[in-house]
Every structure is written in structure tokens, then in C-alpha cells.
Coordinates of C-alpha atoms and ligand atoms in Angstrom, one line a residue:
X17 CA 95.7 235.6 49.0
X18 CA 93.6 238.0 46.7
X19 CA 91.1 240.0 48.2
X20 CA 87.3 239.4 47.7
X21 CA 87.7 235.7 47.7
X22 CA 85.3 233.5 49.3
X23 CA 86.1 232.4 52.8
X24 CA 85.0 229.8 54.7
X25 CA 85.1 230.8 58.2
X26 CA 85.8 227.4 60.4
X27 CA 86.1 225.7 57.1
X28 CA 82.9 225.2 57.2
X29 CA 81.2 223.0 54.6
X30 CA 84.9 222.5 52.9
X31 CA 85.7 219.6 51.9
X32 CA 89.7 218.4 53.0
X33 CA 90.5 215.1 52.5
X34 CA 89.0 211.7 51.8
X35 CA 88.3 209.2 54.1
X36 CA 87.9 205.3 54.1
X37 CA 87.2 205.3 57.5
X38 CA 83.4 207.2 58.9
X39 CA 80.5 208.3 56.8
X40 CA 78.3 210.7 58.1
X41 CA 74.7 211.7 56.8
X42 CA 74.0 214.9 58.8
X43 CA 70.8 215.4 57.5
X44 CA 69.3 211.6 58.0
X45 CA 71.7 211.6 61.4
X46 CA 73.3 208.5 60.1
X47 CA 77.1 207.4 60.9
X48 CA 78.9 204.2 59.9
X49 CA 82.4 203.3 60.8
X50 CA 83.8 201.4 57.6
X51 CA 80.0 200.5 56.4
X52 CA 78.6 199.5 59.9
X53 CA 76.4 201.4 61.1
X54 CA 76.9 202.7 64.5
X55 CA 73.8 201.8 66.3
X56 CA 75.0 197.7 65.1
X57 CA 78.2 198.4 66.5
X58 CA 77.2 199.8 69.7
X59 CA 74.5 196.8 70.1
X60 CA 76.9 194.1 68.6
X61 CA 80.1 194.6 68.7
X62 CA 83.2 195.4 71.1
X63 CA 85.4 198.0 71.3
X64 CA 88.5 195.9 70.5
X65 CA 86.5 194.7 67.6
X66 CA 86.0 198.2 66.1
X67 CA 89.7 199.4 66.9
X68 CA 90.5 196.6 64.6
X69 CA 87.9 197.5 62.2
X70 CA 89.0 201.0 62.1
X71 CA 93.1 200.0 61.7
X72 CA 92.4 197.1 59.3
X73 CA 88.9 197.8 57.4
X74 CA 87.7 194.9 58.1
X75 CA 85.6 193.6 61.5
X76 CA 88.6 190.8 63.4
X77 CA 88.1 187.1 62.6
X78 CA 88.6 185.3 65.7
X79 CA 92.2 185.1 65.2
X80 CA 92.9 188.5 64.4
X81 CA 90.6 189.9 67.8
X82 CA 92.8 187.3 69.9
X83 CA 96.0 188.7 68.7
X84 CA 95.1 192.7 69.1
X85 CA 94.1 191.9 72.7
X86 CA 96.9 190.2 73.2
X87 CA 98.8 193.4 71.9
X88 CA 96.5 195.6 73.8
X89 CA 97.3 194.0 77.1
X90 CA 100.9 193.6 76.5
X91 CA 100.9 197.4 76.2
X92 CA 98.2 198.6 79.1
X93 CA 101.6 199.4 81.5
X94 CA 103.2 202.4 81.7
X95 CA 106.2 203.7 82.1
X96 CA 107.9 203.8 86.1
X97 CA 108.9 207.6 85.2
X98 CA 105.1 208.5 84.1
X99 CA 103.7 207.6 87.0
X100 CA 106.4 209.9 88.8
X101 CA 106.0 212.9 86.8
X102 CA 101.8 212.1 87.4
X103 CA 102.5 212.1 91.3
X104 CA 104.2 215.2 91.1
X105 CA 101.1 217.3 89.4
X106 CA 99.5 220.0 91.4
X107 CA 96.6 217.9 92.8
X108 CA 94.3 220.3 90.9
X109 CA 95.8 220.0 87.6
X110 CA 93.4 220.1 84.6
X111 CA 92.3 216.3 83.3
X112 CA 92.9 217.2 79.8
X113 CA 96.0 218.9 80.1
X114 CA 97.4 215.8 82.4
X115 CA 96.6 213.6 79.6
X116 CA 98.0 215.6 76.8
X117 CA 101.4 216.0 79.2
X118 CA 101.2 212.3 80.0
X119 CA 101.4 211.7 76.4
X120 CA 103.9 213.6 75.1
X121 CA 106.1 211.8 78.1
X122 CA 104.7 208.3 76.6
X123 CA 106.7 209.6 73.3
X124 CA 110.2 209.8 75.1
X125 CA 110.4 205.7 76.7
X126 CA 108.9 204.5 73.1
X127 CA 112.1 203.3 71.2
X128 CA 110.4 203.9 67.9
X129 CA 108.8 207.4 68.5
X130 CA 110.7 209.1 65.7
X131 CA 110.2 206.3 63.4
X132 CA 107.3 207.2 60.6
X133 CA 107.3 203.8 58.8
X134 CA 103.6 202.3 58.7
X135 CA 104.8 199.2 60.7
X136 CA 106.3 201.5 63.4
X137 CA 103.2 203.6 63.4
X138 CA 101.0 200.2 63.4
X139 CA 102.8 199.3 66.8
X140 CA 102.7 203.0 68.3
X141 CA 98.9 203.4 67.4
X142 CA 98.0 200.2 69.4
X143 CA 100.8 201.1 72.4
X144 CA 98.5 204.6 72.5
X145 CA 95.5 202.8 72.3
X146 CA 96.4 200.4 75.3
X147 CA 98.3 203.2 77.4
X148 CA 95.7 206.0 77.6
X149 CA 93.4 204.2 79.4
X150 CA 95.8 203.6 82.2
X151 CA 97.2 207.1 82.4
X152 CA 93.7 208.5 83.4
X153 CA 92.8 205.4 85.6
X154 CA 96.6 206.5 87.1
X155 CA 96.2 210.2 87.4
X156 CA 92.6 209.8 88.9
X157 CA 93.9 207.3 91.6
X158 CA 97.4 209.1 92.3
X159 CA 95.4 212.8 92.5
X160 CA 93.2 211.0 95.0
X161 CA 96.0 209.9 97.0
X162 CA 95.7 206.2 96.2
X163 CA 98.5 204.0 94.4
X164 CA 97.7 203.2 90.9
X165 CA 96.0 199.7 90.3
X166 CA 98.0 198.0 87.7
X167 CA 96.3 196.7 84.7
X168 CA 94.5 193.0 84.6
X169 CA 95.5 190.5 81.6
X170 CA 92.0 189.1 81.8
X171 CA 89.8 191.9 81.1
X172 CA 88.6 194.0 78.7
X173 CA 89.8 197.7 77.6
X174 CA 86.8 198.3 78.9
X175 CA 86.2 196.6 82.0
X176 CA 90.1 196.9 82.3
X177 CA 90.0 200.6 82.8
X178 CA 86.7 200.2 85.3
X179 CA 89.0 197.8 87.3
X180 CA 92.4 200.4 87.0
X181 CA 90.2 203.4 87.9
X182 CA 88.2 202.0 91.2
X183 CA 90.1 199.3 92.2
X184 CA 87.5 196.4 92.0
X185 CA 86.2 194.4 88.7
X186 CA 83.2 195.9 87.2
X187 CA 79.8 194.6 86.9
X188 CA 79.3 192.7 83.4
X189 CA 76.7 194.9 82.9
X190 CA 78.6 198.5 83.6
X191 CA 81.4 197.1 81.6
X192 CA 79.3 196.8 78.8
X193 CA 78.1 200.2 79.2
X194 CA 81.3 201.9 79.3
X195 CA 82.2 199.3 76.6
X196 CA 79.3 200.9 74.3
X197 CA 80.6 204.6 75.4
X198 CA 84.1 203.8 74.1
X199 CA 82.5 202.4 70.5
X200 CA 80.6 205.3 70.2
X201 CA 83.1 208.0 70.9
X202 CA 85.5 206.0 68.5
X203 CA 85.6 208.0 65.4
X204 CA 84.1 210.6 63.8
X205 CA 85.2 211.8 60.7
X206 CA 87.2 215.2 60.0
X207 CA 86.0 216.4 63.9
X208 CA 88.3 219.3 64.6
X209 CA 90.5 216.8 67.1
X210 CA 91.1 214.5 64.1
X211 CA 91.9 217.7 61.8
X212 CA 94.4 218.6 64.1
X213 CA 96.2 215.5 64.3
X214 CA 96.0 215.4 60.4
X215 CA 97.4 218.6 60.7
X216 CA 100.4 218.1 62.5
X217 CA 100.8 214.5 60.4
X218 CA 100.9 216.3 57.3
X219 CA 104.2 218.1 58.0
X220 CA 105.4 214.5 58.5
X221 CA 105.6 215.1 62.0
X222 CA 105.5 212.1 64.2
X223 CA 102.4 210.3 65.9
X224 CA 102.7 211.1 69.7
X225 CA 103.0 215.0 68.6
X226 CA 99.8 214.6 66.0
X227 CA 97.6 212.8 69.3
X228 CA 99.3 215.7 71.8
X229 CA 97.5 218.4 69.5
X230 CA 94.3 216.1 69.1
X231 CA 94.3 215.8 72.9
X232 CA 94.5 220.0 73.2
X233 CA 92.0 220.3 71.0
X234 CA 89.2 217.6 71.8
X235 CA 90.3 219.5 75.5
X236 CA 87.8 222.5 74.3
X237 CA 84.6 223.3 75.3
X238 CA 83.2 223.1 71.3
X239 CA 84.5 219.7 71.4
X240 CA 84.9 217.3 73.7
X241 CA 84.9 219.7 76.6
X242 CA 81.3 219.8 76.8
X243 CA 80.3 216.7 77.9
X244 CA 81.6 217.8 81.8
X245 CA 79.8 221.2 81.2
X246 CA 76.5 218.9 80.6
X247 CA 76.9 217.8 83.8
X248 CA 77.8 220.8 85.6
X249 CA 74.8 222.0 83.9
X250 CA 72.7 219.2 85.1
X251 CA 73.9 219.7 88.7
X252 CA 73.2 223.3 88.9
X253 CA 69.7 222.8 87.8
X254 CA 69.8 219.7 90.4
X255 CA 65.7 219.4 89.6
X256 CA 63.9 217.9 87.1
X257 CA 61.2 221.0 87.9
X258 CA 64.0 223.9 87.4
X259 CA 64.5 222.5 84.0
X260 CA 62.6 224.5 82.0
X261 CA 63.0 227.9 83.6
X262 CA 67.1 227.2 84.2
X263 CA 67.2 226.8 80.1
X264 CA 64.6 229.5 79.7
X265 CA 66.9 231.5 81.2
X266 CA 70.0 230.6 79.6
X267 CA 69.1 231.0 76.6
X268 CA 67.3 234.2 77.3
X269 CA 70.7 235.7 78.4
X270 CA 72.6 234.2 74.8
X271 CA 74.2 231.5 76.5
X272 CA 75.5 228.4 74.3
X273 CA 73.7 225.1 76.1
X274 CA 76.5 222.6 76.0
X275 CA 75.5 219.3 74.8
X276 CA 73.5 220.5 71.6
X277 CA 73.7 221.5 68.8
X278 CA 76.7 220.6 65.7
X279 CA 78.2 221.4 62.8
X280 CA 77.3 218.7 61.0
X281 CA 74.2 216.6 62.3
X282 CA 70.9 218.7 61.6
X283 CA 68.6 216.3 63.3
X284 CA 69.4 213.7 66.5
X285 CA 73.5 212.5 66.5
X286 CA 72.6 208.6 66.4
X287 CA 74.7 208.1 69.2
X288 CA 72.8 210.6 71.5
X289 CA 69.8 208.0 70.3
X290 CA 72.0 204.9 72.0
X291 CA 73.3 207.3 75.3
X292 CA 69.8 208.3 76.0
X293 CA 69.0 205.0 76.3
X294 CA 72.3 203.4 78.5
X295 CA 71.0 207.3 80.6
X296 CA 67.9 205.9 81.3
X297 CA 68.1 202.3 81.8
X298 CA 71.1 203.5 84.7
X299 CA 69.2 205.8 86.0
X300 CA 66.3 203.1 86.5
X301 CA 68.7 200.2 87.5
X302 CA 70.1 202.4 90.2
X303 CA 66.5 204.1 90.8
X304 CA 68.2 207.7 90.6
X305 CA 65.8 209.1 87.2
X306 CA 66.8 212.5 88.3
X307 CA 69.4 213.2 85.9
X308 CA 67.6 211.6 82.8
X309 CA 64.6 213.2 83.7
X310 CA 66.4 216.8 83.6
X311 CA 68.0 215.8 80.7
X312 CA 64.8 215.0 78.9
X313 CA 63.0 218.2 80.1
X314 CA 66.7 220.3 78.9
X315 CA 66.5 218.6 75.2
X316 CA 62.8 219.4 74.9
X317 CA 63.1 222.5 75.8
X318 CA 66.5 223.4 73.8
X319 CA 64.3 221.7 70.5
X320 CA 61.6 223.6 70.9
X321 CA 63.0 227.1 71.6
X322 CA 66.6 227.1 69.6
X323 CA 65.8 223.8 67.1
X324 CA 68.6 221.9 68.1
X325 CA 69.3 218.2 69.2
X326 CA 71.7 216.5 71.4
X327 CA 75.3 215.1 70.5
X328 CA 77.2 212.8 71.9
X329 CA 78.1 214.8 75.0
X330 CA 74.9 215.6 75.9
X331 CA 74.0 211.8 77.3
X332 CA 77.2 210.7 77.7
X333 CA 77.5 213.1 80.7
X334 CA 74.8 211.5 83.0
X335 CA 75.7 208.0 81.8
X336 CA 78.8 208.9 83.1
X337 CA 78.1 210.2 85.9
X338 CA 75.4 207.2 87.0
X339 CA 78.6 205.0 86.5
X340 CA 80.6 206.6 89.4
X341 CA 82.9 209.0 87.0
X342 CA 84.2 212.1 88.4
X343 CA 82.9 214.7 85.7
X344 CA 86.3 216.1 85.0
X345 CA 87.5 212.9 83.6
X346 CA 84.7 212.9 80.9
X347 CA 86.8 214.4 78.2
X348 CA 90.4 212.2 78.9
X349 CA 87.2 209.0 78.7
X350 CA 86.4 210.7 75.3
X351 CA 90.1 210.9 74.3
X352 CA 91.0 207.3 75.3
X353 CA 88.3 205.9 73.2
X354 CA 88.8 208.5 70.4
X355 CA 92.4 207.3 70.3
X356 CA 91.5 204.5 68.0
X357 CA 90.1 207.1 65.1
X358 CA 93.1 209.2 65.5
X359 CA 95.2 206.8 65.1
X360 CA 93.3 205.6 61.8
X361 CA 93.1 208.9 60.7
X362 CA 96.8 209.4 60.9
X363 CA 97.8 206.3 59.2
X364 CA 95.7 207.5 56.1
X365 CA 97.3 210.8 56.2
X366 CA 100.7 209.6 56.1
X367 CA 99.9 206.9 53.2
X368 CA 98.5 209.9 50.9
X369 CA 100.1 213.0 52.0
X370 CA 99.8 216.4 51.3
X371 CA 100.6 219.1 53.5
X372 CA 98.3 220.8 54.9
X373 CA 98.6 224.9 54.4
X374 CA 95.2 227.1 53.3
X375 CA 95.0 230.2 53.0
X376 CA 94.2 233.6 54.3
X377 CA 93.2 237.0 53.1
X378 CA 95.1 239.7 54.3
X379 CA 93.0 242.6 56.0
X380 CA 96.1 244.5 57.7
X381 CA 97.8 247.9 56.9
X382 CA 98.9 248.6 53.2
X383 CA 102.8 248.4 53.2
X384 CA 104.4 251.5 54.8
X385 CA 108.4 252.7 55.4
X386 CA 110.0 251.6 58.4
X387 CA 110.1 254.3 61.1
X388 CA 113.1 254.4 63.9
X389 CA 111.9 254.1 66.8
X390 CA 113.6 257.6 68.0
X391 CA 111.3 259.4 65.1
X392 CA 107.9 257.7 66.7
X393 CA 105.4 259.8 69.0
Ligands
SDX11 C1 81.6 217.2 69.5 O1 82.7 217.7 64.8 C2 82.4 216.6 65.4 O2 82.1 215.6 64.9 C3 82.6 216.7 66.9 C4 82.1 215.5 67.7 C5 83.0 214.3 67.6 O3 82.5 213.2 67.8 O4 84.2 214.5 67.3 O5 80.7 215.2 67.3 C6 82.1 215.8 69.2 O6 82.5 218.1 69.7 C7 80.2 217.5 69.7 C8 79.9 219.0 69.9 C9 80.1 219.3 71.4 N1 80.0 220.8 71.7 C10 78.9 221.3 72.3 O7 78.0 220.6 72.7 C11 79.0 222.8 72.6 C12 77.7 223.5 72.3 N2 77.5 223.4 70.8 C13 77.9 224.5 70.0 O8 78.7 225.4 70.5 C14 77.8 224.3 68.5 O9 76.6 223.7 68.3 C15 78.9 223.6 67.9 C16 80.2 224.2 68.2 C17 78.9 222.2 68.2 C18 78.7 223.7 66.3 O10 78.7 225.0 66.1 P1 78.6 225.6 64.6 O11 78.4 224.6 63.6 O12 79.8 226.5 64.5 O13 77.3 226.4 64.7 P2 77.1 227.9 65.2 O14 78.0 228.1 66.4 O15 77.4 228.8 64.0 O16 75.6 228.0 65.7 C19 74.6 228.2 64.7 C20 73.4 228.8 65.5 C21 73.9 230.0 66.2 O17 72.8 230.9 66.4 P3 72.9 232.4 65.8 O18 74.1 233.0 66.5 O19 73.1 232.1 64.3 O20 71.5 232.9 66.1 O21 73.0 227.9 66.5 C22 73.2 228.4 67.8 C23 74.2 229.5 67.6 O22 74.1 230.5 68.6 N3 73.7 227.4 68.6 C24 73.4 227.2 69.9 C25 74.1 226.1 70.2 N4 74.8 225.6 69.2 C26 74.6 226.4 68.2 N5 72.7 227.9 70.7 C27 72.6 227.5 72.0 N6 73.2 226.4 72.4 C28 74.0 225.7 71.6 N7 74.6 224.6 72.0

């Protein structure tokens, strides 16, 4: 590349593809997932319902949601050798990096792996969908010393994983939390996780290596990463009266506070609007305000001094946490409900490919001989 050409550092503000599947108005903090807005989703629907509408385009009839839970519980097991390789992790292993392994060894027992045809990537999308969740239900229980719970034909993704990670059946009602959590963390656009897999789709690559480099990358601290910083946050300042001085201070000493901010919502992410809300009506069910009290004192404080509003991880961490969730397993939650727009994504990429390659200026050294290494100081 040329010299003196614009760049766009972190592709900021460039546009790559198009993309039938999110809208998102950063400015009037809207997002819609195939035209339906999120906050009518969240309240309305199910997360089997929008995995559906994501795939197909259109929300299930009764027929269609009947037949992708059938497909989703036909596929929740997982392979005998998985849960070997998971029992033989160091029992300090990184959550993220379980996953992404776990996944990658998903690739090697599925039959059709290597096979890029729409159909086969149809059936491997909803095998990923169904299997994630019981990888990090597994790892959590084997790491913990307990046998893995297998899955439950009569529940929900949701209330299924609940069951798969503690052992008992959820409440209706926490089921229906967690179900919301896993609608709203469903999609979201060209999100650098989603680039990536697009990324590794566009050198016609197959789909268990695009969701193993959207797994490394949702794995960072700018992405999904930050939700279990919230809440390390949110312990360290333990009291709703250190609030204020803990983010005084923070931000005093240049430090990035997780949970805010975003490089495309300029006022509240709608779905911090619908986490606030399942934060504080735990916290009140349980009578343990603490951490939504902190929370509100941390985002007025962050708005008032730096400007900036909560996304998604910012409530999602003390929802989380008020639902019995070890905060390391915040980001594998995020990537087993994410699955579902990755998986979307990736189908669009490989029906109108392109691959993808930009560009970069060159800032090295001019071109110079070659020098022997005996003739070198
Ligand atoms: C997700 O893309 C998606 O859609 C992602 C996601 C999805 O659903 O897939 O929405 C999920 O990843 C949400 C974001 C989670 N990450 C965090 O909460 C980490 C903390 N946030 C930031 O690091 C930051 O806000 C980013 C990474 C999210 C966005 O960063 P940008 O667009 O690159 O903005 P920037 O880093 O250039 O910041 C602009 C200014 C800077 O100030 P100056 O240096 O110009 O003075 O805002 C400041 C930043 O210092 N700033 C922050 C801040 N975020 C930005 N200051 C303090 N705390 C923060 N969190």
C-alpha cells in the first residue's frame, strides 16, 4: 500500500460487509435482530425462538420451534472423549481457553466437519449451538470435582444448562433470567468475535475453526472478557459507599473501567437498559441490593466524569453473579449464547463470499543489500 493513505486504525467506522441479520443505531442505542427489536425479544420471546429467527429470518411457527428443540436436545451430549480430555485440564485452566480447546475437539467426532455445504453447516451450527452449553456446565462440574450432569430432554437451553451446571432444576423464574441473558448476548453485528469468525470463513475455512477464533477473541478483555472484570471490580469495591472514591480513583490513575464504554453505542446499550433491571429485581428477590447498588453508584459516577454508559457486560456481571455463577464462567455464558449469531453470521459469509485481506501501509526500512552474517558488527 501507498504511503499517505488514510487508515483506519481498528477499522474503525469502516464499513465490511452487509448484514441481514442485526441493526444497530448507536446514536438512538437501538438494536433489532431481523427487525425485532431487542427489548421485545428479551420480554417476549425465547431463546430457541430467536436462534431460529437468526438462522431462518423469520420468528418459528409452532412447528418449526418444535422441530429445532427437538434438534437442540438431540444434540446437547457430548462426546465420551471430550469429557476425558476436560478431566484431564490443569484444575486452574482459563474458562475461555477450555471452551475454545473443547471446541476444536467437538470438530474431530463430527462426521461432517470438513463439509462446507449450507445443509452440512445448517446441522453443525445447531450441533454448536446445543453442545456449548454442556461443555461449560461439564468443565465447571468436572474442575470442581463432581461428575458431569447429563443433559434433560424436557428443559429448555436455558433451564437445561441451569440444571447441567448445578445439578438440580432451576426456578421458572431464574430460568427465565438466564433465558433473557442468552437472547440478549445473541448477536450483535460485525463485534470483533463475529469479524473473526467471518474472517477465518472467508478463506473458506470450515465452521468449528471460524467459532475457535471467535471463541479467542470474544476471550479478551475489550470484548467479552469484561463482564468477569465487572465483577472483580464490583468485589474489590465490596461497598456501595467505596463506590465513588474506588472509580475516582481509577480513573484518576488512567485506568479503563470495564463494563463501559463502546465503539459503537454513544448513549445506554439497550440491553444494559434490560440487565439493570433482571440486576435489580435479583438483587431485591434475594434481598442482597449490594451489588446493584454499587453498580448504580459506578455508572453514575463513570457518566459523569468520563461520559460513558454501560454495555452489556456491565449488568450482566452482577445478574450473574446473584444467579450463583462462578465469575470466570461469565465469558464461556457469553460465547454459548453468542454461538447462535456466529453461526448466522458465518452462513451469510459463505453464501456471498469474498475473502477477506485489507491492507497495510508499510512504515519499515527502505530496501537494503543483504549482509553475511560474518560481515555484521
Ligand atoms: C462488548 O463490538 C461489540 O458489539 C461488542 C459487544 C458485543 O455484543 O459483541 O457489544 C460486547 O465487547 C462490549 C464492550 C466490552 N468491553 C469493555 O467494557 C472494556 C472497557 N471498554 C473499553 O475498553 C472501550 O470502551 C471499548 C473497547 C469497548 C471501545 O473502545 P473504542 O471504541 O476503541 O474507544 P477508545 O478506546 O478509543 O476510547 C475512546 C475514549 C478514550 O479516551 P481518550 O484516550 O481519547 O481520552 O474513551 C475512553 C478512552 O480512554 N474510554 C474509557 C473507557 N472506554 C473508552 N475510559 C475509561 N473506561 C472505559 N471503559
Amino acid at each position: 500500500m501507498m504511503a499517505d493513505q488514510v487508515i483506519h486504525k481498528g477499522l474503525e467506522g469502516v464499513v465490511v460487509s452487509t448484514n441481514a441479520l442485526t441493526y444497530i443505531d448507536g446514536h438512538a442505542g437501538k438494536l433489532m435482530y431481523r427487525g425485532y427489536l431487542i427489548g421485545d425479544l428479551a420480554e417476549q420471546s425465547t431463546y430457541e425462538e430467536v436462534v431460529w429467527l437468526l438462522l431462518h429470518g423469520e420468528l418459528p411457527n409452532q412447528r418449526e420451534l418444535a422441530a429445532l428443540k427437538a434438534e437442540l436436545v438431540a444434540n446437547r451430549t457430548i462426546p465420551e472423549h471430550l469429557l476425558t480430555l476436560l478431566k484431564l485440564l490443569p484444575a486452574d485452566t482459563n474458562a475461555m481457553a477450555a471452551l475454545r480447546t473443547a471446541v476444536s475437539m467437538l470438530a474431530l467426532s463430527d462426521l461432517e466437519s470438513e463439509d462446507n455445504s449450507e445443509a452440512a453447516n445448517r446441522r453443525k451450527a445447531l450441533r454448536l449451538v446445543a453442545k456449548m452449553a454442556t461443555v461449560v456446565a461439564a468443565f465447571e462440574r468436572i474442575r470442581n470435582g463432581k461428575e458431569p450432569v447429563l443433559p434433560r430432554p424436557d428443559l429448555s437451553h436455558a433451564a437445561n444448562f441451569l440444571y447441567m451446571l448445578n445439578g438440580e432444576v432451576p426456578k421458572e423464574t431464574m430460568a427465565r433470567v438466564f433465558d433473557v441473558c442468552l437472547i440478549l448476548h445473541a448477536d450483535h453485528e460485525m463485534n470483533a468475535s463475529t469479524f473473526a469468525a467471518r474472517v477465518t470463513a472467508s478463506t473458506l475455512s470450515d465452521i468449528y475453526s471460524a467459532v475457535t477464533a471467535a471463541i479467542g477473541t470474544l476471550k479478551g478483555p475489550l470484548h467479552g472478557g469484561a463482564n468477569t472484570k465487572v465483577m472483580e471490580m464490583l468485589l474489590e469495591i465490596q461497598d456501595p459507599d467505596n463506590a465513588e472514591h474506588w472509580i475516582k480513583e481509577a480513573l484518576a490513575n488512567k485506568q479503563r473501567i470495564m463494563g463501559f464504554g463502546h465503539r459503537v453505542y454513544k448513549t445506554e446499550d439497550p440491553r444494559a437498559t434490560v440487565l439493570r433491571r433482571l440486576s435489580r429485581e435479583l438483587g431485591e428477590k434475594q434481598d442482597s441490593t449490594r451489588w446493584y447498588k454499587i453498580s448504580r453508584t459506578v455508572e453514575q459516577e463513570v457518566l459523569a466524569q468520563k461520559g460513558l454508559y454501560p454495555n452489556v457486560d456491565f449488568y450482566s456481571a452482577s445478574t450473574y453473579y446473584l444467579m450463583g455463577i462462578r465469575t470466570d464462567l461469565y465469558t464461556p455464558i457469553f460465547a454459548l449464547a453468542r454461538i447462535a449469531g456466529w453461526v448466522a453470521n458465518l452462513l451469510e459469509q459463505y453464501a456471498d463470499n469474498r475473502l477477506i485481506r485489507p491492507d497495510s501501509e508499510y512504515i519499515g526500512p527502505k530496501e537494503r543489500p543483504y549482509v553475511p552474517v560474518n560481515q555484521r558488527n
